[in-house]
Short mmCIF file of C-alpha atoms and ligand atoms in Angstrom, two decimals:
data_model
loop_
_atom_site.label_atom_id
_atom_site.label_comp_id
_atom_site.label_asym_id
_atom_site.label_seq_id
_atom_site.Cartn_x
_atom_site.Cartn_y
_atom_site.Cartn_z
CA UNK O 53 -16.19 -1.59 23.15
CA UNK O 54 -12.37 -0.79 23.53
CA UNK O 55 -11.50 -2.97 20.90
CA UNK O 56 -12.22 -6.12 18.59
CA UNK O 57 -9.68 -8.16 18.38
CA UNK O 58 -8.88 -12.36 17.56
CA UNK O 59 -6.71 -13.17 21.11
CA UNK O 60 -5.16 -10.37 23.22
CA UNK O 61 -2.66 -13.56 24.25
CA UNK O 62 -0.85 -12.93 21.21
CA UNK O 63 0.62 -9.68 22.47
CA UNK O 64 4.56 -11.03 23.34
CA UNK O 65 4.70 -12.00 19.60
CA UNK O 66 3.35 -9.19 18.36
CA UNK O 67 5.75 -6.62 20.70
CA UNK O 68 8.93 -8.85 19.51
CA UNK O 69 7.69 -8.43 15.99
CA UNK O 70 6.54 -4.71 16.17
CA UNK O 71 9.87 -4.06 17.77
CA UNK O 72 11.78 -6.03 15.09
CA UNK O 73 10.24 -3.86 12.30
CA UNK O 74 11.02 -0.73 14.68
CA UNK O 75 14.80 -1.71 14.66
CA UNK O 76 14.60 -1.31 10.15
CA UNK O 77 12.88 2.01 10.73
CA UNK O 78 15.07 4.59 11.84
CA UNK O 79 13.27 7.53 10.02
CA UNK O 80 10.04 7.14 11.84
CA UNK O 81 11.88 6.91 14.99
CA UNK O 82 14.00 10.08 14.82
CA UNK O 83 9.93 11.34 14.06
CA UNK O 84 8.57 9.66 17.21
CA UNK O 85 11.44 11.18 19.27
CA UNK O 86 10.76 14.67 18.36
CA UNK O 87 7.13 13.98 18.34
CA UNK O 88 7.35 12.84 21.90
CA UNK O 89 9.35 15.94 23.23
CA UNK O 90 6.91 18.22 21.42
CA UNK O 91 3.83 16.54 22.01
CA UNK O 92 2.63 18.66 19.19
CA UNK O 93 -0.43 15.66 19.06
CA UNK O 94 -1.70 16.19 22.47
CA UNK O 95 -5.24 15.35 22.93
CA UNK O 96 -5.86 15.37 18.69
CA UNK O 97 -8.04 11.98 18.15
CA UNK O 98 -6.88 10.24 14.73
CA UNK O 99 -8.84 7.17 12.76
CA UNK O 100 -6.27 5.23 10.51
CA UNK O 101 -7.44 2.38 7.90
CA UNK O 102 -4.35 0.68 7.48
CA UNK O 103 -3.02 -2.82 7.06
CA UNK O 104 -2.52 -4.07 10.65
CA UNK O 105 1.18 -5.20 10.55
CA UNK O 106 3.79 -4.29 12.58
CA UNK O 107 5.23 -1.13 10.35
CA UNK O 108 1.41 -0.01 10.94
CA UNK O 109 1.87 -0.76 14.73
CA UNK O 110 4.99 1.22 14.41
CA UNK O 111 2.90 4.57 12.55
CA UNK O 112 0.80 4.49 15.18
CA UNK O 113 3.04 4.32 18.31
CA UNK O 114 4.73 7.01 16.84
CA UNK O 115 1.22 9.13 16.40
CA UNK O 116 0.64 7.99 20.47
CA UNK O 117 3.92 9.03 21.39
CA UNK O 118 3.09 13.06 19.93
CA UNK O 119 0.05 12.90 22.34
CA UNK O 120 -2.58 11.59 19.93
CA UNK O 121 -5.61 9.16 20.60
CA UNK O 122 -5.91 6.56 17.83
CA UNK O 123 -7.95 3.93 16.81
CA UNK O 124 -7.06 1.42 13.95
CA UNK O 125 -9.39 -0.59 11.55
CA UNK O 126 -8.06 -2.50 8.61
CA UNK O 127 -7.56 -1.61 4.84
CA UNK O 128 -8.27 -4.79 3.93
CA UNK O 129 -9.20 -7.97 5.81
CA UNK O 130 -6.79 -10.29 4.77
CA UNK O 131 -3.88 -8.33 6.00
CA UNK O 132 -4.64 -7.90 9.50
CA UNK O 133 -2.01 -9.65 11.95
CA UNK O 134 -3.67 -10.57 14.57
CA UNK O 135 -0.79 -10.28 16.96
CA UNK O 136 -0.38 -6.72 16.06
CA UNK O 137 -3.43 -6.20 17.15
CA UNK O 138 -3.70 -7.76 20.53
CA UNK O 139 -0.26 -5.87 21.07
CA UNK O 140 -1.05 -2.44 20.13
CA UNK O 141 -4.53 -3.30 22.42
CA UNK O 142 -2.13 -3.55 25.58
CA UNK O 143 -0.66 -0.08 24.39
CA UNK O 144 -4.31 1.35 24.77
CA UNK O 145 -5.04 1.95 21.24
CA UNK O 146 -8.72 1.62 19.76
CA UNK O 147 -7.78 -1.26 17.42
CA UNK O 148 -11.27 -2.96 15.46
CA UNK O 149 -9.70 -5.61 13.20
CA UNK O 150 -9.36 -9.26 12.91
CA UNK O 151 -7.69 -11.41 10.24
CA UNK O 152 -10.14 -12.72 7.23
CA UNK O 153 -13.20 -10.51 8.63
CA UNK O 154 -16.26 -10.28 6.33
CA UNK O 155 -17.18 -7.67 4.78
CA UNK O 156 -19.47 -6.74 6.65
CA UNK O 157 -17.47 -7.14 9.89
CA UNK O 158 -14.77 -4.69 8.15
CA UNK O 159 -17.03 -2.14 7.90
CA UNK O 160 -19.02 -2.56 11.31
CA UNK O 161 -15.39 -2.21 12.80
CA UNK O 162 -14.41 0.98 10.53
CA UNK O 163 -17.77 2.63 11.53
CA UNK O 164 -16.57 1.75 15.52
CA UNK O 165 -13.49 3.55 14.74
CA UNK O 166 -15.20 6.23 13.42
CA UNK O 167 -17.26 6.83 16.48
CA UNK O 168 -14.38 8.34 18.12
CA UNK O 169 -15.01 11.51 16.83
CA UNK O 170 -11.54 11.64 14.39
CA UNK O 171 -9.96 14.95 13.71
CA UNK O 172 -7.83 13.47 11.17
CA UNK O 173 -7.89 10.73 8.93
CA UNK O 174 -4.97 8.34 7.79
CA UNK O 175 -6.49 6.29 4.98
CA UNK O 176 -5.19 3.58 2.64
CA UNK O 177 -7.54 2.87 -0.18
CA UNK O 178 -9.99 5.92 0.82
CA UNK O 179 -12.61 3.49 1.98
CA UNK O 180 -12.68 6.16 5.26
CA UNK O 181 -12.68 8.89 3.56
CA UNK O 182 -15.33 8.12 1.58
CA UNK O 183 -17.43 6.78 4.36
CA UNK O 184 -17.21 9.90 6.03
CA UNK O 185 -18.63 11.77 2.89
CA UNK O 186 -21.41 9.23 3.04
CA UNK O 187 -22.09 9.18 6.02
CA UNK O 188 -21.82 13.01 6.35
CA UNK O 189 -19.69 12.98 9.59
CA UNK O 190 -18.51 16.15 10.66
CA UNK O 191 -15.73 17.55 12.20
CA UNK O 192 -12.55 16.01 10.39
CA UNK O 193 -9.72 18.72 9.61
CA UNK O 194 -7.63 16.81 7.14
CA UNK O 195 -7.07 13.72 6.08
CA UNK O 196 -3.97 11.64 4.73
CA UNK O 197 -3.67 8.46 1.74
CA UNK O 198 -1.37 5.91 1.58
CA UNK O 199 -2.14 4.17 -2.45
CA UNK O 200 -2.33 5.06 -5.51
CA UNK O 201 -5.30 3.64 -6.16
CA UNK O 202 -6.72 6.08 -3.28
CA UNK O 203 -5.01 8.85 -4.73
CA UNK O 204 -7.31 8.48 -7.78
CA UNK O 205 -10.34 8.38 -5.52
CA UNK O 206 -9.88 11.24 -4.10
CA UNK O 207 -8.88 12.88 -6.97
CA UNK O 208 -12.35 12.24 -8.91
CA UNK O 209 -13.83 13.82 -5.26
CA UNK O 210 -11.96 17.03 -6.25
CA UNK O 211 -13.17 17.60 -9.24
CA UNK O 212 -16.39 16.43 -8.54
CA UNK O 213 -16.04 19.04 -5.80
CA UNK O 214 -17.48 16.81 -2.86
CA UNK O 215 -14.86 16.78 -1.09
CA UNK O 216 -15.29 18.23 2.51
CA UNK O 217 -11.87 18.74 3.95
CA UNK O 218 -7.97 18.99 2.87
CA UNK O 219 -6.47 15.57 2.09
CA UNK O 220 -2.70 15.29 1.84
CA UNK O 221 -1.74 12.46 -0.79
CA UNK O 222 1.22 11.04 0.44
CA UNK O 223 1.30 8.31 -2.06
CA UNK O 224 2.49 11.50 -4.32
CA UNK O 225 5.92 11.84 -2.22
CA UNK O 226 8.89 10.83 -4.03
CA UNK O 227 9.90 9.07 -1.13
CA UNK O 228 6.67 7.22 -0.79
CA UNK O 229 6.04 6.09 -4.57
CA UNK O 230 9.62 5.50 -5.91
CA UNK O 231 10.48 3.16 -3.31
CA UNK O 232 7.63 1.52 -1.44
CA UNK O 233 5.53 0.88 -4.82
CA UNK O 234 8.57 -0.12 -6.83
CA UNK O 235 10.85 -1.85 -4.24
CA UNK O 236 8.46 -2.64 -1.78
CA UNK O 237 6.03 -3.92 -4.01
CA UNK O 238 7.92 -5.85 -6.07
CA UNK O 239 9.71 -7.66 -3.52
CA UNK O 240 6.82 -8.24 -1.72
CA UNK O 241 4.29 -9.56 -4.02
CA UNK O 242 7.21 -12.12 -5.14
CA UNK O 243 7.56 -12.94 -1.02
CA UNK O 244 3.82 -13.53 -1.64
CA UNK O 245 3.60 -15.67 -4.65
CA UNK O 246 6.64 -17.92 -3.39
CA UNK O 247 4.82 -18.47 -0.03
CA UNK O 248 1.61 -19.55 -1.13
CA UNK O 249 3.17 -22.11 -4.49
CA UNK O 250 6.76 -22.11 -3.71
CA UNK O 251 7.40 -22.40 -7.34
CA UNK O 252 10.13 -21.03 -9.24
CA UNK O 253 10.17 -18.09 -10.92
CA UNK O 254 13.35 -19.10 -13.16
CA UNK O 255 12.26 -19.72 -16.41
CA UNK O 256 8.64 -18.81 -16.37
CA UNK O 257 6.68 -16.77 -18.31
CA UNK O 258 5.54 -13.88 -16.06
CA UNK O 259 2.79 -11.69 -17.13
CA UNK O 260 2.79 -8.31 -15.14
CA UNK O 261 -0.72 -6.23 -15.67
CA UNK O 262 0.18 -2.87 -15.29
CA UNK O 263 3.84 -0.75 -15.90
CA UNK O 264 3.15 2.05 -12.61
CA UNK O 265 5.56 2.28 -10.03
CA UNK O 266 3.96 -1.30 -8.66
CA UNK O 267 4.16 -2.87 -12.05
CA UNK O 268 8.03 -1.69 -12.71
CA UNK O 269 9.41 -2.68 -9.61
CA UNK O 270 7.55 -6.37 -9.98
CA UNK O 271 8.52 -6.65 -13.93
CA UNK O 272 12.46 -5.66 -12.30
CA UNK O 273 12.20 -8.05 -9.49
CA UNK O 274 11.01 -11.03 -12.09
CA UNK O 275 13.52 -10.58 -14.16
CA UNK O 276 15.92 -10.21 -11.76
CA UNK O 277 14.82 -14.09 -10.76
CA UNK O 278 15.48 -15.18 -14.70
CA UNK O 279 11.92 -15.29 -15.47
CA UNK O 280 10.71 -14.15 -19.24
CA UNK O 281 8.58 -10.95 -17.99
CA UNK O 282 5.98 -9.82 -20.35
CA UNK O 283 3.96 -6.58 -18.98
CA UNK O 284 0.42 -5.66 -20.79
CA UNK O 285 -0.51 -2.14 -20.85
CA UNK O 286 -3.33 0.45 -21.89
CA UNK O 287 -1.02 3.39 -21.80
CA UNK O 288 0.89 3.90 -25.38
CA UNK O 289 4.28 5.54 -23.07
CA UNK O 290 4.51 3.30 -20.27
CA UNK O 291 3.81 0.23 -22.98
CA UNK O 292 6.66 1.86 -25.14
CA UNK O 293 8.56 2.13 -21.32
CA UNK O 294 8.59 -1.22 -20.92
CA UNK O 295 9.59 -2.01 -23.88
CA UNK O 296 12.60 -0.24 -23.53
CA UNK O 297 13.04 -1.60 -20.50
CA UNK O 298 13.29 -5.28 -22.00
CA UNK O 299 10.53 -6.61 -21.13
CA UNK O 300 8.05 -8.20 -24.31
CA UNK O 301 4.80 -6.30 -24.61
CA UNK O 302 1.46 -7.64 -25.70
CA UNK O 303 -2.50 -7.98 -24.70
CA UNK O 304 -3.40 -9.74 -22.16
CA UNK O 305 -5.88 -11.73 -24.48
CA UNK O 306 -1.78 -12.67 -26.02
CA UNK O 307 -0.21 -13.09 -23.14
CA UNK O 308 -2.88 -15.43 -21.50
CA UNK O 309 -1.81 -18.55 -23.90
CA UNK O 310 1.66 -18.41 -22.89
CA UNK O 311 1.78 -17.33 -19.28
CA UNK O 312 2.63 -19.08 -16.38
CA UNK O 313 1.91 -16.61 -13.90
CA UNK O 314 -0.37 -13.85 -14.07
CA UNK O 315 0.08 -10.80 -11.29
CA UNK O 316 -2.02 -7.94 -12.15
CA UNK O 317 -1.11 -4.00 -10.53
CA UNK O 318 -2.92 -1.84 -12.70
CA UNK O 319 -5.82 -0.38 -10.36
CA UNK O 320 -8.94 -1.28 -12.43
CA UNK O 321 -11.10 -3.82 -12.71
CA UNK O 322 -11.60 -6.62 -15.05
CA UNK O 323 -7.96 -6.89 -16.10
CA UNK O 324 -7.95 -10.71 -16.23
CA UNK O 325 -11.65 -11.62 -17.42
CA UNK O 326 -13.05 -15.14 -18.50
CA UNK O 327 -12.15 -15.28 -22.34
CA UNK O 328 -8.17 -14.98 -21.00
CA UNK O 329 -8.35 -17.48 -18.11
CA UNK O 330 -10.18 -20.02 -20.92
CA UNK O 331 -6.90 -19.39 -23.28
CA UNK O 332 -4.59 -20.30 -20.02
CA UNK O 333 -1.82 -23.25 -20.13
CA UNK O 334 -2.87 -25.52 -17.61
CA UNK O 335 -1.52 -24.95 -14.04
CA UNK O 336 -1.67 -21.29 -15.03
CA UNK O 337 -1.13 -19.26 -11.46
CA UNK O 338 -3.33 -15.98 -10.92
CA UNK O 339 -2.61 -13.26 -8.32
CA UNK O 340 -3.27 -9.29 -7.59
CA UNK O 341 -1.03 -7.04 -6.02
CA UNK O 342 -3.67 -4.03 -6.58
CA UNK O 343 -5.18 -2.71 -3.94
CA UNK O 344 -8.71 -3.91 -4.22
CA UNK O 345 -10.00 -7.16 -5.36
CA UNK O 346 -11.66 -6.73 -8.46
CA UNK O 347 -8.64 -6.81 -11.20
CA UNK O 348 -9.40 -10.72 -11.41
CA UNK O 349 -13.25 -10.68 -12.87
CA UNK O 350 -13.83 -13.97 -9.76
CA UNK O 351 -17.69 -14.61 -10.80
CA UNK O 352 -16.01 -15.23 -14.29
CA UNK O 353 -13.73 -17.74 -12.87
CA UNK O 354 -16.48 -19.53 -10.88
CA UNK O 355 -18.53 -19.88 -14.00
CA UNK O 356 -16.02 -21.62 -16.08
CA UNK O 357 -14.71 -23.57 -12.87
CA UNK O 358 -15.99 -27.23 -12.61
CA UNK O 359 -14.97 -28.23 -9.18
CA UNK O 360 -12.19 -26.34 -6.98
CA UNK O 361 -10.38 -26.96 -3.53
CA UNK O 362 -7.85 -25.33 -1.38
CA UNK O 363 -4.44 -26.84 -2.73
CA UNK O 364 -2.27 -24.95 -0.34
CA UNK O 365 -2.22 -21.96 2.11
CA UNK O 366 -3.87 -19.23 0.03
CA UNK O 367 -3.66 -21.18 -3.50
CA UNK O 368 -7.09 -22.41 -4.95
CA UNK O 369 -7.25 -24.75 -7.39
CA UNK O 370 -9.82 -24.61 -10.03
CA UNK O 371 -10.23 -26.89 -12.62
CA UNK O 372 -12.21 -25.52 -15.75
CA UNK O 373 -15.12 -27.27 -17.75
CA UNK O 374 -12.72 -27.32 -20.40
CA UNK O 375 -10.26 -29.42 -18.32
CA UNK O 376 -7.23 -27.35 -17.18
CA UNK O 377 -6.41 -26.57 -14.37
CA UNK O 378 -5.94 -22.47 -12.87
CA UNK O 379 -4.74 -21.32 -9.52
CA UNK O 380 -5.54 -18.35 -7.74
CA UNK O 381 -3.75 -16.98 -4.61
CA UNK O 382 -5.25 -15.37 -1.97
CA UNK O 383 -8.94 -14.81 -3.34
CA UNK O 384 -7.60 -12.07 -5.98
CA UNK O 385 -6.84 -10.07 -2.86
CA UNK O 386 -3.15 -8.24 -2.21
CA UNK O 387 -1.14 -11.10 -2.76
CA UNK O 388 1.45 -9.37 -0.92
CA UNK O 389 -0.17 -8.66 1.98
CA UNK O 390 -2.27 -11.74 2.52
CA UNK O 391 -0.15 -14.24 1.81
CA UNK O 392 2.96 -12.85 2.88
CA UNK O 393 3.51 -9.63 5.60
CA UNK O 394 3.79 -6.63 2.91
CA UNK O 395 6.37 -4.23 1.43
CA UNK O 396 9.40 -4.85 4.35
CA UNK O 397 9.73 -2.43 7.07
CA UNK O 398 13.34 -1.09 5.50
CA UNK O 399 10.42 0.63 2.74
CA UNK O 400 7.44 1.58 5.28
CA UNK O 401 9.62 3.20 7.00
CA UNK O 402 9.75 6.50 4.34
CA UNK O 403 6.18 5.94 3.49
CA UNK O 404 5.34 6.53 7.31
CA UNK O 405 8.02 8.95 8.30
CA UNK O 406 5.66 10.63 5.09
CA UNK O 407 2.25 9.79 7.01
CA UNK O 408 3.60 11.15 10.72
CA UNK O 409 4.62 13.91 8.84
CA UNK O 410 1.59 14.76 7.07
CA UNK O 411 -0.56 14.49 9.99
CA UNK O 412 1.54 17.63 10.99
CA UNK O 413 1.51 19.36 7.74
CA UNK O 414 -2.11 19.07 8.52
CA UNK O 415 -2.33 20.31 12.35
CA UNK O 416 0.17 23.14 11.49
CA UNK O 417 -1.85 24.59 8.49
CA UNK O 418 -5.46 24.78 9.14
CA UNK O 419 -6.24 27.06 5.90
CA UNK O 420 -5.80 24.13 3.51
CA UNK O 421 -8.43 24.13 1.02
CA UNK O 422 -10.75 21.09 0.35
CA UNK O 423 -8.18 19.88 -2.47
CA UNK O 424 -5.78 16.97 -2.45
CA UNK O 425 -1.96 18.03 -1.43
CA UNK O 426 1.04 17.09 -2.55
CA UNK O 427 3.52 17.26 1.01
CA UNK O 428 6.23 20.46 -0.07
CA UNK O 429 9.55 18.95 -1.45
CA UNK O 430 11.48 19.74 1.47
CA UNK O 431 10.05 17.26 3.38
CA UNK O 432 10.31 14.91 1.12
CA UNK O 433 14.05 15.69 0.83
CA UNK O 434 14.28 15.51 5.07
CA UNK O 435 13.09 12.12 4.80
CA UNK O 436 15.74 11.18 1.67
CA UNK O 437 18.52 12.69 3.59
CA UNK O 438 17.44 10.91 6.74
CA UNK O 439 17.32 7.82 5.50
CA UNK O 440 20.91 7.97 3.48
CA UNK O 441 22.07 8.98 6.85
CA UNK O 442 20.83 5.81 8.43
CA UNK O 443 22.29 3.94 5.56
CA UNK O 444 25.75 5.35 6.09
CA UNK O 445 25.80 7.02 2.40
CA UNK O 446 27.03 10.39 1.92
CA UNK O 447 26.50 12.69 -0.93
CA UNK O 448 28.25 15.35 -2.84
CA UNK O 449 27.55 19.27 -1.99
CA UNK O 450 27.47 21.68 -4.89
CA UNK O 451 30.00 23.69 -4.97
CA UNK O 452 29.48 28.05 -4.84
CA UNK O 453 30.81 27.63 -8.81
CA UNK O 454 28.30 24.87 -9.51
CA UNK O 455 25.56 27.04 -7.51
CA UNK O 456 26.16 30.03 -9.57
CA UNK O 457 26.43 28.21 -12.98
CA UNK O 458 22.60 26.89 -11.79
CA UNK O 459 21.48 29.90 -10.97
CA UNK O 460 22.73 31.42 -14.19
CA UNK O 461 21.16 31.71 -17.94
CA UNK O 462 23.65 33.56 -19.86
CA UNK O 463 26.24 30.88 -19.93
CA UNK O 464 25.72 28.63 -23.11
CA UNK O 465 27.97 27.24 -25.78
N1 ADE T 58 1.25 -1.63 2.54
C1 ADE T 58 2.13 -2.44 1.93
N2 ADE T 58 2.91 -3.05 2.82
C2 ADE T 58 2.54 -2.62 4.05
C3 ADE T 58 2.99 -2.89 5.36
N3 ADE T 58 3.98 -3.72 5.60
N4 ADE T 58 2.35 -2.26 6.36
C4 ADE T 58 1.34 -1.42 6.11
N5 ADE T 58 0.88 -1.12 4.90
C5 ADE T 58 1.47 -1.71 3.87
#
């Protein structure tokens, strides 16, 4: 099988959208130019789990373009656009996804992807890369990840020393974390919530689970719509962070009787669990941005629900024994991404000028350990300078006086 995809009719809208998102990523393309003069990819066979959207389609013309074969199965299977996917199928590429997928189906078409024989690895969420440790497939030199949620995965493979090749954490670039998970996520997940209720956020309570990078930018972007954020935390600093950043602070067992909408980013599971949703204000509105589904406890939900129906696109309505009424978006699955199109190309486009790059960082240094890498700084700093360059900002230079004064300890007081 080539590939599995929904309707390969929908390629013209997915080439004018692909090429739409192209035209907001000028990073990646300077990358793909070079790429295709050096062909420094030629013949190297990559797997990517990604979400199929057009910034994806985008990462991997750009991989195609430096001489590589790829195939392409989805992170998750609410993300996949199906038009991406019967466009980048005309380009040739080994693309297994299709939009709401089972589980099972996700995985059948991750293990087709896998049959390729991959030399590298771009991962989002580290369900490849750990199916290639179970699986005990051979052969992979390196591997990339996208999340920070993957990041942590991997991490706990390190140290539990089962991990079987290099895997460069891109999620660790400054020019990945500070701006897709802050900006990008917080704009998005907002996109997402507003497209499924088209409520408004003015003047509700808004209960952010989780102050990372994800949770900041949201708590920012709420606030920024006049809505009363409140953020719940486990972690004393980033509790006292928030804080500080004006936002009220409390438990989520607190926070549940006055919320109005509930977005949890904190990477764990559980986060909203029965005994809050029973404390909820009636019409309550529940939603993950996380990567996986399992911050909302769902089989808690279901046993307090009485009856429940689809209200709108991605909004279920569940109304409890005890009467009220709770709505969750999107099954508890990346609000962002399934109900709207993710973090806007503008964002992707440093997060996969960081992938494209790490793929080489990979090729071009074959003595990496089996540890996870942070990309050096100087590439992240290529990819900030190229980016204020497409923006039209310049910057100061230091001068040879401010150089020397840096380089210098004796001068104090
Ligand atoms: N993760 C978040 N937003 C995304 C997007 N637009 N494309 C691919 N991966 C993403």
């Amino acid at each position: 099988m080539k590939f599995n995809i929904k309707d390969i009719k929908l390629a013209v809208e997915g080439n004018k959208k692909i090429d739409w998102a192209e035209s907001k990523m000028p990073v990646l393309r300077l990358i793909r130019r070079r790429f295709k003069k050096e062909k420094l990819l030629k013949n190297r066979r990559i797997a990517c789990c990604l979400h199929v959207t057009t910034e994806t389609a985008n990462l991997v013309r750009t991989l195609k373009a430096g001489g590589a074969e790829v195939f392409l199965s989805a992170s998750n299977p609410l993300s996949t656009q199906d038009y991406v996917t019967a466009a980048l199928a005309k380009d040739g590429i080994g693309v297994f996804a299709r939009n709401g997928e089972s589980r099972k189906a996700y995985y059948e078409n991750m293990y087709r992807v896998l049959k390729s024989k991959p030399e590298v690895l771009i991962d989002d969420g580290a369900d490849l890369i750990s199916t290639v440790h179970k699986k005990k497939i051979k052969g992979i030199l390196g591997a990339t990840e996208e999340t920070t949620t993957g990041v942590i995965r991997l991490k706990q493979m390190e140290r539990d020393k089962v991990l079987n090749f290099p895997v460069v954490a891109v999620n660790d670039s400054l020019t990945k974390h500070l701006f897709d998970n802050r900006y990008g996520t917080g704009q998005s997940t907002i996109d997402g919530i507003l497209r499924a209720t088209n409520i408004l956020i003015s003047g509700s309570n808004f209960v952010v689970g989780g102050y990372g990078w994800c949770g900041r930018g949201l708590a920012m972007r709420a606030k920024g719509h006049g809505a009363q954020v409140i953020v719940t935390e486990v972690d004393s600093v980033k509790a006292l962070e928030a804080r500080m950043d004006g936002y009220m602070v409390m438990p989520m067992a607190d926070a549940a009787k006055i919320g109005d909408v509930f977005v949890t980013v904190t990477g764990d599971i559980n986060v909203i669990r029965k005994e809050h949703m029973l404390k909820m204000k009636d019409g309550a509105i529940i939603c993950n941005a996380g990567h996986f589904d399992v911050e909302i406890d769902k089989r808690g939900l279901v046993k307090i629900t009485k009856k429940k129906r689809m209200i709108r696109d991605f909004c279920e309505e569940h109304t409890l024994k005890n009467g009220r009424h709770i709505y969750i978006l999107a099954q508890g699955r990346l609000v962002n991404l399934a109900a709207a199109e993710g973090h806007p190309a503008m964002v992707m486009d440093m997060s996969f000028a960081n992938q494209a790059l790490a793929v080489e960082y990979i090729l071009n240094n074959p003595r990496l350990g089996n540890r996870v890498y942070q990309l050096p700084l100087r590439i992240d700093e290529r990819i900030a300078k190229l980016k204020l360059k497409s923006m039209s900002i310049k910057i100061d230079k230091l001068t040879p006086e401010q150089k020397r004064y840096l380089a210098s300890w004796e001068i104090g007081t």
